[in-house]
Amino acid sequence: MQFSKSYKLDNQKNVTFLEDTKAKFATIFDVNSIPYIVVYNKNQQLVQRFKGATKIEDILKVIP
């Protein structure tokens, strides 16, 4: 993915990008806005969902 390479995120262990070629993600995870950001902890438990435009400060507050 060009975005991950441009921002040097492609080699980060704690960042995952999804390419939903079968368009199932939106249904499974109740995505009804763009952007849509989900944050999980190291135990793979959902911490927070962000729907729509979100300030980076709000995202950083919930990152474990």
Coordinates of C-alpha atoms in Angstrom, one line a residue:
M1 CA 0.0 0.0 0.0
Q2 CA 1.4 3.3 -1.0
F3 CA 0.1 5.2 2.1
S4 CA 1.9 2.8 4.5
K5 CA 5.1 3.0 2.5
S6 CA 5.0 6.8 2.2
Y7 CA 4.7 7.2 6.0
K8 CA 7.0 4.3 6.8
L9 CA 4.2 2.4 8.6
D10 CA 4.6 -0.8 6.6
N11 CA 7.3 -2.2 8.9
Q12 CA 5.6 -1.3 12.2
K13 CA 4.6 -4.3 14.3
N14 CA 1.7 -2.4 16.0
V15 CA 0.1 -1.0 12.8
T16 CA -2.1 -3.1 10.5
F17 CA -3.8 -2.0 7.3
L18 CA -6.8 -3.8 5.8
E19 CA -7.6 -4.1 2.1
D20 CA -11.2 -5.4 2.0
T21 CA -11.4 -6.9 -1.4
K22 CA -14.7 -8.7 -0.7
A23 CA -16.4 -5.7 1.0
K24 CA -17.2 -7.7 4.2
F25 CA -15.4 -5.5 6.8
A26 CA -18.2 -2.8 6.8
T27 CA -20.9 -5.3 7.6
I28 CA -19.0 -7.3 10.2
F29 CA -17.6 -4.2 12.1
D30 CA -20.6 -1.8 11.6
V31 CA -18.6 0.7 9.5
N32 CA -20.9 3.4 8.3
S33 CA -18.5 6.3 8.0
I34 CA -15.1 7.2 6.5
P35 CA -12.6 7.4 8.1
Y36 CA -13.1 4.5 10.5
I37 CA -10.4 3.8 13.0
V38 CA -10.3 0.9 15.5
V39 CA -7.8 0.6 18.4
Y40 CA -7.0 -2.7 20.0
N41 CA -4.8 -3.4 23.0
K42 CA -2.0 -6.0 23.0
N43 CA -4.5 -8.7 24.0
Q44 CA -6.5 -8.0 20.8
Q45 CA -9.4 -6.5 22.8
L46 CA -11.2 -3.6 21.3
V47 CA -10.4 -0.4 23.1
Q48 CA -12.2 2.3 21.0
R49 CA -13.9 2.9 17.6
F50 CA -13.7 6.2 15.9
K51 CA -16.2 7.0 13.2
G52 CA -15.7 10.0 11.0
A53 CA -13.2 12.8 11.4
T54 CA -11.3 12.5 14.7
K55 CA -8.7 14.6 16.3
I56 CA -5.3 12.9 16.7
E57 CA -5.4 14.0 20.4
D58 CA -8.5 11.8 20.9
I59 CA -6.9 8.8 19.3
L60 CA -3.7 9.2 21.3
K61 CA -5.6 9.3 24.6
V62 CA -6.8 5.7 24.1
I63 CA -3.7 4.1 22.7
P64 CA -2.4 1.6 25.3

